Amino acid sequence: AQSVTQPDIHITVSEGASLELRCNYSYGATPYLFWYVQSPGQGLQLLLKYFSGDTLVQGIKGFEAEFKRSQSSFNLRKPSVHWSDAAEYFCAVGPLYNNNDMRFGAGTRLTVKP
Amino acid sequence: DGGITQSPKYLFRKEGQNVTLSCEQNLNHDAMYWYRQDPGQGLRLIYYSQIVNDFQKGDIAEGYSVSREKKESFPLTVTSAQKNPTAFYLCASRPKSGGAAGANVLTFGAGSRLTVL
């Protein structure tokens, strides 16, 4: 069965420091991978997605993620974190179509220290 | 601007009552979804609908019901049979499958927080 694991429940980084959020997945077919961000009390916003091609994908707000098939990982990175990046981040895996099979990780909450 | 509107944002329910959460979209999306979010558990699929007058159960449909009478609307009823309804509920939509590579990208509403008193 497909699943997503985000090993870090909560991460704290200083403003200006680099960030890496981990995501590991288990999926029987070709995985399509997503990172979403959620501000408190809000819905989810797509940061980036990987469907095929270049394994390093760029997203909005200066985020990028790298797909590593051999490690079943899709880690999210940002070189320099801003205070406005404080939020909860969700990794998701699913088929290209039919979101009924989409699986979300439990989320990683990011706190940014001044 | 196009988007998804969920209402109410906050809702309180007494035990034994049914409540209905509204979800309206003006994105002309075909498919609509309801997810439940609990702390530390990510999102779990309750129901989804790919066309009008048709919907399917997700992973945790027990105690919930939906309807899809119009393309724009997909209300969720939390019934008294749902034993632990306190949660954050998210509605989402996406374009028809078979289109561009972005077809599986979900657009989310801002959510509704239901608390049982």
Coordinates of C-alpha atoms in Angstrom, one line a residue:
Chain A
A1 CA 0.0 0.0 0.0
Q2 CA 1.2 3.5 -0.7
S3 CA 2.3 5.6 2.2
V4 CA 4.2 8.8 3.0
T5 CA 6.5 9.3 6.0
Q6 CA 7.6 12.6 7.2
P7 CA 10.1 11.7 10.0
D8 CA 10.2 15.2 11.6
I9 CA 7.1 16.3 13.4
H10 CA 8.5 19.7 14.3
I11 CA 11.6 21.6 13.1
T12 CA 13.0 24.9 14.4
V13 CA 15.5 26.9 12.3
S14 CA 16.9 30.4 12.6
E15 CA 15.9 33.0 10.1
G16 CA 18.4 33.0 7.2
A17 CA 19.5 29.4 7.9
S18 CA 19.0 26.6 5.3
L19 CA 16.1 24.2 5.6
E20 CA 15.6 20.6 4.6
L21 CA 12.3 18.7 5.3
R22 CA 12.4 15.0 4.7
C23 CA 9.8 12.9 2.9
N24 CA 10.0 9.2 2.2
Y25 CA 7.3 7.3 0.3
S26 CA 6.2 3.9 -0.6
Y27 CA 4.3 3.5 -3.9
G28 CA 3.8 0.6 -6.2
A29 CA 3.7 2.5 -9.5
T30 CA 5.4 5.5 -10.9
P31 CA 5.1 8.1 -8.1
Y32 CA 3.9 11.6 -8.6
L33 CA 5.0 13.7 -5.7
F34 CA 3.9 17.0 -4.2
W35 CA 4.7 19.4 -1.4
Y36 CA 2.0 21.5 0.1
V37 CA 2.2 24.3 2.7
Q38 CA -0.5 25.2 5.2
S39 CA -0.6 28.3 7.3
P40 CA -2.5 28.1 10.6
G41 CA -6.2 27.7 10.1
Q42 CA -5.9 27.8 6.4
G43 CA -6.1 25.4 3.5
L44 CA -3.2 23.8 1.7
Q45 CA -1.2 25.6 -1.1
L46 CA 0.9 23.7 -3.6
L47 CA 4.6 24.5 -3.4
L48 CA 5.9 22.2 -6.1
K49 CA 5.3 18.9 -7.8
Y50 CA 7.3 16.2 -9.6
F51 CA 5.8 14.3 -12.4
S52 CA 8.7 13.3 -14.6
G53 CA 12.0 14.6 -16.1
D54 CA 14.5 16.6 -14.1
T55 CA 14.7 15.2 -10.6
L56 CA 15.3 18.6 -9.1
V57 CA 12.2 20.7 -9.2
Q58 CA 11.7 24.3 -8.4
G59 CA 8.6 25.7 -6.7
I60 CA 7.2 28.9 -5.4
K61 CA 8.6 31.0 -2.6
G62 CA 12.2 29.8 -3.3
F63 CA 11.6 26.2 -2.4
E64 CA 13.0 23.2 -4.3
A65 CA 12.8 19.5 -3.9
E66 CA 14.8 16.6 -5.2
F67 CA 13.4 13.2 -6.2
K68 CA 15.7 10.3 -5.4
R69 CA 14.2 7.1 -6.7
S70 CA 16.9 4.9 -5.1
Q71 CA 16.1 6.3 -1.7
S72 CA 12.4 6.7 -2.2
S73 CA 12.7 10.3 -1.0
F74 CA 11.5 13.7 -2.1
N75 CA 13.1 16.2 0.3
L76 CA 12.1 19.8 0.3
R77 CA 14.8 22.5 0.6
K78 CA 15.3 26.2 0.9
P79 CA 18.7 27.9 1.1
S80 CA 17.6 30.8 3.4
V81 CA 14.5 30.7 5.5
H82 CA 12.3 33.7 6.1
W83 CA 10.1 34.3 9.1
S84 CA 7.0 34.0 6.8
D85 CA 7.9 30.4 6.0
A86 CA 6.7 29.3 9.4
A87 CA 3.9 26.9 8.6
E88 CA 3.1 23.2 8.3
Y89 CA 4.4 21.3 5.3
F90 CA 2.9 18.2 3.8
C91 CA 4.4 15.8 1.4
A92 CA 2.0 13.8 -0.8
V93 CA 2.3 10.9 -3.3
G94 CA -0.3 9.7 -5.8
P95 CA -1.1 8.7 -9.3
L96 CA -1.1 11.2 -12.1
Y97 CA -4.8 11.3 -12.0
N98 CA -7.5 10.2 -9.6
N99 CA -6.8 12.0 -6.3
N100 CA -8.8 9.3 -4.5
D101 CA -5.5 7.4 -4.3
M102 CA -3.5 10.4 -3.0
R103 CA -1.6 9.8 0.3
F104 CA -0.5 12.6 2.5
G105 CA 2.2 12.6 5.2
A106 CA 1.5 13.6 8.7
G107 CA 3.1 17.0 8.2
T108 CA 6.2 18.8 9.5
R109 CA 5.6 22.0 11.5
L110 CA 8.3 24.6 10.9
T111 CA 9.1 27.3 13.5
V112 CA 11.4 30.1 12.5
K113 CA 13.5 31.8 15.2
P114 CA 14.4 35.5 14.7
Chain B
D1 CA -11.0 35.5 -8.4
G2 CA -11.7 31.8 -8.7
G3 CA -11.4 29.6 -5.7
I4 CA -13.1 27.4 -3.2
T5 CA -15.3 28.8 -0.4
Q6 CA -16.0 26.8 2.7
S7 CA -18.5 27.8 5.3
P8 CA -18.8 28.2 8.2
K9 CA -15.2 28.6 9.2
Y10 CA -16.0 27.6 12.8
L11 CA -18.9 25.4 13.9
F12 CA -20.0 24.0 17.2
R13 CA -22.2 21.0 17.5
K14 CA -23.9 19.3 20.4
E15 CA -23.7 15.5 20.5
G16 CA -26.5 13.9 18.5
Q17 CA -26.9 16.7 16.0
N18 CA -26.2 16.6 12.3
V19 CA -24.3 19.5 10.8
T20 CA -23.6 20.4 7.2
L21 CA -20.4 22.0 5.9
S22 CA -20.7 24.0 2.7
C23 CA -18.2 23.9 -0.2
E24 CA -18.6 26.0 -3.3
Q25 CA -16.1 26.4 -6.2
N26 CA -16.1 28.7 -9.2
L27 CA -13.1 27.1 -10.9
N28 CA -15.2 24.9 -13.2
H29 CA -13.5 21.9 -11.7
D30 CA -15.1 18.5 -12.3
A31 CA -13.8 16.6 -9.3
M32 CA -14.3 17.6 -5.6
Y33 CA -13.1 16.1 -2.4
W34 CA -13.6 16.2 1.3
Y35 CA -10.7 15.6 3.7
R36 CA -10.5 15.4 7.4
Q37 CA -7.4 16.7 9.2
D38 CA -6.4 15.7 12.7
P39 CA -3.2 16.8 14.4
G40 CA -0.3 14.5 13.5
Q41 CA -2.3 12.5 11.0
G42 CA -2.2 14.4 7.8
L43 CA -5.2 14.4 5.6
R44 CA -7.6 11.5 5.2
L45 CA -10.1 11.3 2.4
I46 CA -13.8 11.2 3.4
Y47 CA -15.7 11.3 0.1
Y48 CA -15.0 12.4 -3.5
S49 CA -17.1 13.2 -6.5
Q50 CA -15.8 13.1 -10.1
I51 CA -19.0 14.2 -11.8
V52 CA -22.4 15.6 -10.9
N53 CA -24.8 13.2 -9.2
D54 CA -22.1 10.7 -8.5
F55 CA -19.8 10.3 -5.5
Q56 CA -17.7 7.6 -3.9
K57 CA -16.6 6.8 -0.4
G58 CA -13.0 7.5 0.7
D59 CA -11.1 5.9 3.5
I60 CA -13.1 7.2 6.4
A61 CA -16.7 7.7 5.1
E62 CA -18.5 6.2 8.1
G63 CA -20.7 8.8 9.8
Y64 CA -20.6 11.2 6.9
S65 CA -22.8 11.9 3.9
V66 CA -22.5 14.1 0.8
S67 CA -24.4 15.2 -2.3
R68 CA -23.4 16.6 -5.7
E69 CA -26.4 18.1 -7.3
K70 CA -24.5 20.9 -8.9
K71 CA -21.0 21.0 -10.3
E72 CA -20.1 24.0 -8.1
S73 CA -21.3 22.5 -4.8
F74 CA -20.3 19.5 -2.7
P75 CA -21.7 19.8 0.9
L76 CA -20.7 17.4 3.6
T77 CA -23.0 16.4 6.4
V78 CA -21.5 15.1 9.6
T79 CA -24.1 12.9 11.1
S80 CA -24.6 11.8 14.7
A81 CA -23.2 8.5 13.8
Q82 CA -19.7 10.0 13.5
K83 CA -18.3 9.2 16.9
N84 CA -15.4 11.6 16.9
P85 CA -16.3 14.5 14.6
T86 CA -14.1 17.2 16.2
A87 CA -11.6 18.0 13.4
F88 CA -10.6 20.4 10.7
Y89 CA -12.4 19.7 7.4
L90 CA -10.9 20.6 4.0
C91 CA -12.7 20.7 0.7
A92 CA -10.6 20.5 -2.5
S93 CA -11.2 20.3 -6.2
R94 CA -9.3 19.6 -9.4
P95 CA -9.9 19.8 -13.2
K96 CA -11.1 16.8 -15.2
S97 CA -8.5 14.0 -15.4
G98 CA -6.9 13.3 -18.8
G99 CA -5.9 16.9 -19.3
A100 CA -2.6 18.6 -18.7
A101 CA 0.0 17.4 -16.2
G102 CA -1.4 19.7 -13.7
A103 CA -4.7 17.8 -13.6
N104 CA -3.8 16.1 -10.3
V105 CA -3.1 19.3 -8.5
L106 CA -5.6 20.0 -5.9
T107 CA -7.0 23.4 -5.0
F108 CA -8.0 23.7 -1.4
G109 CA -10.5 25.8 0.5
A110 CA -9.6 27.5 3.8
G111 CA -11.3 24.8 5.8
S112 CA -14.0 24.5 8.5
R113 CA -13.2 23.7 12.1
L114 CA -15.9 21.6 13.8
T115 CA -16.0 21.2 17.5
V116 CA -18.4 18.9 19.4
L117 CA -19.5 20.3 22.7

